[in-house]
Tab-separated table of C-alpha atoms in Angstrom:
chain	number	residue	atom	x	y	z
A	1	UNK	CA	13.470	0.201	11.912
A	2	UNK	CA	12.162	-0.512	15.248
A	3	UNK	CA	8.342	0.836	16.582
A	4	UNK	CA	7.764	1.553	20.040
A	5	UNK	CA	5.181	-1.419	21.432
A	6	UNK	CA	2.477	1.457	22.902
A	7	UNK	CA	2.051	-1.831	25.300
A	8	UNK	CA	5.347	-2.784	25.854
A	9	UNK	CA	5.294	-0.756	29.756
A	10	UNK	CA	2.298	-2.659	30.404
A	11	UNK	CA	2.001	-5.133	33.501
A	12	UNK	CA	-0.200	-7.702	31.479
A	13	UNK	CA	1.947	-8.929	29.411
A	14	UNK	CA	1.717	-12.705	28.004
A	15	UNK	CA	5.906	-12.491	27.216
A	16	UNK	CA	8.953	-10.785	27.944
A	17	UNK	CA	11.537	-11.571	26.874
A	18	UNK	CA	15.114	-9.373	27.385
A	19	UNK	CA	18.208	-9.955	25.593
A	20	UNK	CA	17.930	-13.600	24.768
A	21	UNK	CA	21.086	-14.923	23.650
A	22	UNK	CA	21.529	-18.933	21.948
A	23	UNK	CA	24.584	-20.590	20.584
A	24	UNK	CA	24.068	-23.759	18.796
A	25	UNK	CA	27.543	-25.526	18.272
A	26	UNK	CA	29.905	-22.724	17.158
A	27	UNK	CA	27.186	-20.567	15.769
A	28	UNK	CA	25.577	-17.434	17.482
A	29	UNK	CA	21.719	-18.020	16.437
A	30	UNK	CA	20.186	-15.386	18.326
A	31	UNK	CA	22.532	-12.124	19.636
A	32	UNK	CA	20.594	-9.784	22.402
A	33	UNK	CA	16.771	-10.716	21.331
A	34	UNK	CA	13.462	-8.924	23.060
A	35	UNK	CA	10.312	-10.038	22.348
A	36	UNK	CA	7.503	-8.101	24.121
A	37	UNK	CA	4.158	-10.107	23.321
A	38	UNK	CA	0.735	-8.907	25.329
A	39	UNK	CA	-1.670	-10.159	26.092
A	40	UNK	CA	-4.214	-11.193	23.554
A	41	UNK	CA	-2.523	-9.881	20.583
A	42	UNK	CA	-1.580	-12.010	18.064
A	43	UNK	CA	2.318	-11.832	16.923
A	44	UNK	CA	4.030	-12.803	14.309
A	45	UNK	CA	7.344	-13.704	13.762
A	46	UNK	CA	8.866	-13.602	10.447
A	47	UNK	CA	11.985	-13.787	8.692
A	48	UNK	CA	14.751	-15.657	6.077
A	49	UNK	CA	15.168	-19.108	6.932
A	50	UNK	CA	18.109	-19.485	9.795
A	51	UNK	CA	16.970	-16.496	11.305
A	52	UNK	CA	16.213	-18.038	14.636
A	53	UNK	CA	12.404	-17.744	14.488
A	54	UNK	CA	11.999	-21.404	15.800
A	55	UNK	CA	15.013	-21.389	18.152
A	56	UNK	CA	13.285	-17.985	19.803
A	57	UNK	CA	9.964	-20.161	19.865
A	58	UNK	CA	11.292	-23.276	21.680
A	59	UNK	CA	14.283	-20.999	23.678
A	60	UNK	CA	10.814	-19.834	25.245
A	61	UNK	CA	9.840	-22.818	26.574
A	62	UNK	CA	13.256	-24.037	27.280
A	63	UNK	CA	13.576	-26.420	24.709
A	64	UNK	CA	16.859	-24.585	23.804
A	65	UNK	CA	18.796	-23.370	26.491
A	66	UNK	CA	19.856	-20.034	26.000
A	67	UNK	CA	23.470	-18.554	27.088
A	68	UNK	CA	22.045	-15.252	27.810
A	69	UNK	CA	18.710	-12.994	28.778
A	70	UNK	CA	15.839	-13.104	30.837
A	71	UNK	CA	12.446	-14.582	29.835
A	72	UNK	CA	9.046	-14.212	31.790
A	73	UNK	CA	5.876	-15.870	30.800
A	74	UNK	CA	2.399	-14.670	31.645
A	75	UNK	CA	3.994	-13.103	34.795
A	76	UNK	CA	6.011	-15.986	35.832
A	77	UNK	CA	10.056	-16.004	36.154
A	78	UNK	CA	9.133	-20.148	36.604
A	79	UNK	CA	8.982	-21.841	33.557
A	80	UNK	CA	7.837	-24.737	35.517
A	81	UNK	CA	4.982	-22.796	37.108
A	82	UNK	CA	4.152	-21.658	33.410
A	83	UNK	CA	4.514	-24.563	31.146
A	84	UNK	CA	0.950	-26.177	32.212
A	85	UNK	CA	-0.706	-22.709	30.893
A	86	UNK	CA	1.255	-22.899	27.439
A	87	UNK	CA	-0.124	-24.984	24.067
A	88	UNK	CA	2.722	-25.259	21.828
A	89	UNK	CA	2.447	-26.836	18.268
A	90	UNK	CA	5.865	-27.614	16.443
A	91	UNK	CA	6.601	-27.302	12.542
A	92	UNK	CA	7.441	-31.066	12.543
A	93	UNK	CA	6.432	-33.602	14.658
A	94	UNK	CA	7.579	-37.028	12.720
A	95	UNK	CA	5.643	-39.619	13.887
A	96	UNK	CA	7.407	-43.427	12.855
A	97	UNK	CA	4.717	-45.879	10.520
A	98	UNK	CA	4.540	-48.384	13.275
A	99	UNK	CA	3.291	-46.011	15.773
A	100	UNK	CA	-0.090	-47.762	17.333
A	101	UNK	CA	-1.966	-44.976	18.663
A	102	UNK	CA	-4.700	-43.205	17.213
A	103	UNK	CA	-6.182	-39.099	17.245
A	104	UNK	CA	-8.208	-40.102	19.753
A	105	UNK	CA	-5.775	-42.246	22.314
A	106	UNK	CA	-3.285	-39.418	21.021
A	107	UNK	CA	-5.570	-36.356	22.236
A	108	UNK	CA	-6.500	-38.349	25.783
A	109	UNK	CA	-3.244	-38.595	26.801
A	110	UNK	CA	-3.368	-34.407	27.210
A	111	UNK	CA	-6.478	-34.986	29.603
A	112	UNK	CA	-5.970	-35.640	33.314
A	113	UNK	CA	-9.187	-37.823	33.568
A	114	UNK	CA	-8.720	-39.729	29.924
A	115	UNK	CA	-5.143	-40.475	30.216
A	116	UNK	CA	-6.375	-44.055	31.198
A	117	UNK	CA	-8.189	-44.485	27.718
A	118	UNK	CA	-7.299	-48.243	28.167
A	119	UNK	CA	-10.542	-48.684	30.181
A	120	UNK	CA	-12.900	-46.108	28.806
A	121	UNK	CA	-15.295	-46.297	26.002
A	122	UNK	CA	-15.118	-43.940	22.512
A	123	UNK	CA	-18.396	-42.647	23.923
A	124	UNK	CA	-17.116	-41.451	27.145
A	125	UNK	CA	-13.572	-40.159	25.937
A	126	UNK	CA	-15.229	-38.123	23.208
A	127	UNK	CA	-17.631	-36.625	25.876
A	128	UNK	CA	-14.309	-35.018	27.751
A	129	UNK	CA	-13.008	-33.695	24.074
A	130	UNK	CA	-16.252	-30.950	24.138
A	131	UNK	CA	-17.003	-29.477	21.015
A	132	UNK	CA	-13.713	-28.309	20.095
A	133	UNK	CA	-12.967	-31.289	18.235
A	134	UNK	CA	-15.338	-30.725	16.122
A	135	UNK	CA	-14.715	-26.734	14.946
A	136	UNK	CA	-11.267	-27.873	14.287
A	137	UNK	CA	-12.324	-30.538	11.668
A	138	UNK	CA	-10.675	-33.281	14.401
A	139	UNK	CA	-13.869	-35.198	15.125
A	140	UNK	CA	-13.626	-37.466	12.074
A	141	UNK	CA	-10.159	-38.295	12.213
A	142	UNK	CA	-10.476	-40.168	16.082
A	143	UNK	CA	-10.390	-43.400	14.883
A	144	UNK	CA	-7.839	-42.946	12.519
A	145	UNK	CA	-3.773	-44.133	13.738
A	146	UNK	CA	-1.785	-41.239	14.296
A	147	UNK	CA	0.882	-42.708	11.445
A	148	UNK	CA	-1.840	-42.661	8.724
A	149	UNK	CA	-2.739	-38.845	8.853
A	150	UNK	CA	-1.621	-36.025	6.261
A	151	UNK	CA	0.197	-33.183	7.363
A	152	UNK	CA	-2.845	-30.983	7.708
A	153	UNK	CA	-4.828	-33.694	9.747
A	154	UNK	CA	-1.793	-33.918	11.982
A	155	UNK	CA	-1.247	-30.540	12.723
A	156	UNK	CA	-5.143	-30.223	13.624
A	157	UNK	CA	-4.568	-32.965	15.941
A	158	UNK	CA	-1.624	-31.094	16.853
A	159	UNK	CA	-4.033	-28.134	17.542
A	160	UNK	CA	-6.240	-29.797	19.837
A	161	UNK	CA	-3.692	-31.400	21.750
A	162	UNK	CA	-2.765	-27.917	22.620
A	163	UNK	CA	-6.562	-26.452	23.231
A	164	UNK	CA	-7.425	-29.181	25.292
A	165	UNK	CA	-5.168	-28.030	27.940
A	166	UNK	CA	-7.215	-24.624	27.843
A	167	UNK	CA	-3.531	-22.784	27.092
A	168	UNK	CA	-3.281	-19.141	27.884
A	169	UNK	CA	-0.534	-18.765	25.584
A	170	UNK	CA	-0.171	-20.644	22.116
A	171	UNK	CA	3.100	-20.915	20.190
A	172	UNK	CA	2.770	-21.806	16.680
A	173	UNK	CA	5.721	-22.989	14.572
A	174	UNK	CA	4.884	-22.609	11.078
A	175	UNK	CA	1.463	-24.144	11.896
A	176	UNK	CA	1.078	-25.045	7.738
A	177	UNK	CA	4.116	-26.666	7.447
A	178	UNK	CA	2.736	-30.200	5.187
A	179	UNK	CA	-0.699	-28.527	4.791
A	180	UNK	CA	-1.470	-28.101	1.106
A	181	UNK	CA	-1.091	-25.239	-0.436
A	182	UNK	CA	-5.179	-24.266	-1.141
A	183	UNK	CA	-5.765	-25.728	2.548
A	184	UNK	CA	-3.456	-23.050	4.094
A	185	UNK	CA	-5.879	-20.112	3.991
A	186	UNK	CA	-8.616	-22.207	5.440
A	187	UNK	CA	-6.031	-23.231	7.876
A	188	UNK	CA	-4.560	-19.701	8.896
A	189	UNK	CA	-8.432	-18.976	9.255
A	190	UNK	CA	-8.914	-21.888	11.597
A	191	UNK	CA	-6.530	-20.266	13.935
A	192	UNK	CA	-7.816	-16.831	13.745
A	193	UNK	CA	-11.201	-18.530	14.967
A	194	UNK	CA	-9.375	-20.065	17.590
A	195	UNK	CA	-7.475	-17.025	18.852
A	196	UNK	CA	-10.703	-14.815	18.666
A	197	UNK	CA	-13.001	-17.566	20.692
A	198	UNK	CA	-10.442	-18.719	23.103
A	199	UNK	CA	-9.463	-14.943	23.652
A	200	UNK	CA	-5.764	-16.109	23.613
A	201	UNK	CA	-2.276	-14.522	23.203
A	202	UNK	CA	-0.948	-16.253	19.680
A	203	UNK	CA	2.905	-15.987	18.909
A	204	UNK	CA	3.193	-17.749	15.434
A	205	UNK	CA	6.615	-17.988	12.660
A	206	UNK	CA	5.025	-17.919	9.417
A	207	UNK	CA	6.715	-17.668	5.969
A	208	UNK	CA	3.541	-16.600	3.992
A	209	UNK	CA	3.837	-12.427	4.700
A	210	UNK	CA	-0.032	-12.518	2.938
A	211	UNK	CA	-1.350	-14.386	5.935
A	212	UNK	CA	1.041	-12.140	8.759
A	213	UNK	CA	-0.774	-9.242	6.341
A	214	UNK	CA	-4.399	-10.474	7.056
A	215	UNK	CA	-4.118	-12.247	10.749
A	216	UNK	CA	-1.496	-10.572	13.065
A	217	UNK	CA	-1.894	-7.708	15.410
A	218	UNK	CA	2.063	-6.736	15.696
A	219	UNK	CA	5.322	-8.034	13.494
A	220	UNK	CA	8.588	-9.051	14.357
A	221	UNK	CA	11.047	-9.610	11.462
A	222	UNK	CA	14.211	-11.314	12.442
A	223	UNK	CA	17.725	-12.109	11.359
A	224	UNK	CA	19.416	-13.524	14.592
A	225	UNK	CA	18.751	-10.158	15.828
A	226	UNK	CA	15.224	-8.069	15.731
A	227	UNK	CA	16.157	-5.989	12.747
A	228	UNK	CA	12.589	-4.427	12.904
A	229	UNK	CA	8.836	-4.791	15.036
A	230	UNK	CA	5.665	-3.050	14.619
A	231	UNK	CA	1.881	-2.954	13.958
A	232	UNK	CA	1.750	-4.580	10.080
A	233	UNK	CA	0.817	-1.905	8.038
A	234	UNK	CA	4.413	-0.405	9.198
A	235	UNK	CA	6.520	-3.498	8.970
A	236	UNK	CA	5.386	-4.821	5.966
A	237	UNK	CA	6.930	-2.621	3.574
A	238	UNK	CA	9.904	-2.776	1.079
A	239	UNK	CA	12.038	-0.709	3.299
A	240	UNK	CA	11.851	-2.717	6.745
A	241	UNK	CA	11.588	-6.473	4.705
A	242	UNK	CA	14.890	-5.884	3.128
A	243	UNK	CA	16.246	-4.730	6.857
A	244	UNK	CA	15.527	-8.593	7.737
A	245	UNK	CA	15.944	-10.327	4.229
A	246	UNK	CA	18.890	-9.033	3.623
A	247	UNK	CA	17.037	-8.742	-0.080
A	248	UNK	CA	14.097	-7.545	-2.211
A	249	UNK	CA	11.308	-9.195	-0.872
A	250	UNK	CA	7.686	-7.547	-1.994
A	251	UNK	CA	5.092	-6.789	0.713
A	252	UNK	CA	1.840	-8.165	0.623
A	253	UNK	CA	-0.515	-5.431	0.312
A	254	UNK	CA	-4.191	-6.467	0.797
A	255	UNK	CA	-6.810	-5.409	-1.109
A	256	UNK	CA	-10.692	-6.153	-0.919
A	257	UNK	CA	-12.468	-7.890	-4.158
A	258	UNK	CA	-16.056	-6.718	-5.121
């Protein structure tokens, strides 16, 4: 099942992508691929695992070179000329025990005028951060080494890194991926926040279908090809899940509690 994107003709769009094509060794991850995304909508991509939801992600930003297809990012046919307006947070960023840095060296590095942290002061660093930091639960975790965090501190580190570049676009791989399992609701609520007060186009793969149900704007479901798209309420249904699955998977219908 495939619904028309109402949007998809028009000339705002944050991604378009047409007929995106990756091999990876001798297998054929992603066969003929479009992925209309516009502006300020927030997308999700979903999906068994091998589907190609990641390699779509980082084929985007060229990460993965694809054989095939055409890709244009918020208007530009340059990746180069895009990349600086992109945040991008990956499902797995390993980071070895003897790595020195901390959150805060870490997250000055993304800033033009703190990438010399060497000779600045915590006080004047943390001045350049703004308040974001702080919404995102990053603030307290500045002095801490980058090797020491959880999975959930990381990937709010991870977060900021992105935001502090004041992205346009933000990809999110899987953006709970070592976040416990009670913190992930907080966490896919963080990022709705983010995406409503930064007024910015989100592309995310998520597994949980419950937080697709309650966050995104328009659904992708994908099995190396798009087997179906549309707003959620028409994607997220036994019928079209199976299309991607390949199985019975049960939609998450959401319900209000009085």
């Amino acid at each position: 099942m495939s619904v028309a994107c109402p949007v998809c003709a028009a000339v705002d769009l944050a991604i378009e992508a047409r007929g995106v094509e990756v091999l990876l060794g001798d297998r054929q991850v992603l066969r003929g691929v479009d992925l209309i995304v516009p502006r300020g909508e927030v997308v999700a991509l979903i999906g068994p695992n091998g589907a190609g939801k990641t390699t779509l992600l980082r084929s985007l930003i060229g990460l993965v070179p694809r054989t095939a297809g055409r890709i244009r990012l918020l208007g530009e046919d340059d990746l180069d000329r895009a990349l600086p307006r992109i945040g991008y947070v990956p499902q797995r960023l390993v980071v070895e025990r003897n790595f020195i840095l901390s959150a805060r060296e870490f997250l000055a590095i993304r800033l033009r005028r703190t990438r010399g942290w060497f000779w600045q002061s915590h006080k004047s660093i943390d001045a350049c951060f703004g308040e974001e930091l702080e919404r995102l639960g990053v603030s307290s975790l500045l002095d801490l080494p980058l090797a020491a965090l959880s999975g959930g501190q990381l990937q709010r580190v991870l977060i900021a890194f992105s935001l502090l570049g004041r992205p346009e676009l933000l990809l999110l791989d899987e953006p709970t991926n070592g976040v416990d399992q009670p913190g992930e609701k907080t966490f896919y609520e963080l990022i709705g926040e983010v995406h409503r007060r930064h007024r910015l186009t989100v592309v995310l793969v998520s597994h949980d279908l419950s937080m697709v149900y309650r966050q995104a704007t328009w659904v992708y479901a994908l099995n190396g090809v798009v087997c179906c798209q549309g707003p959620v309420d028409e994607v997220m249904n036994t019928d079209s899940l199976k299309l991607a699955y390949g199985t019975h998977v049960s939609p998450y219908h959401h319900q209000h509690v009085h």
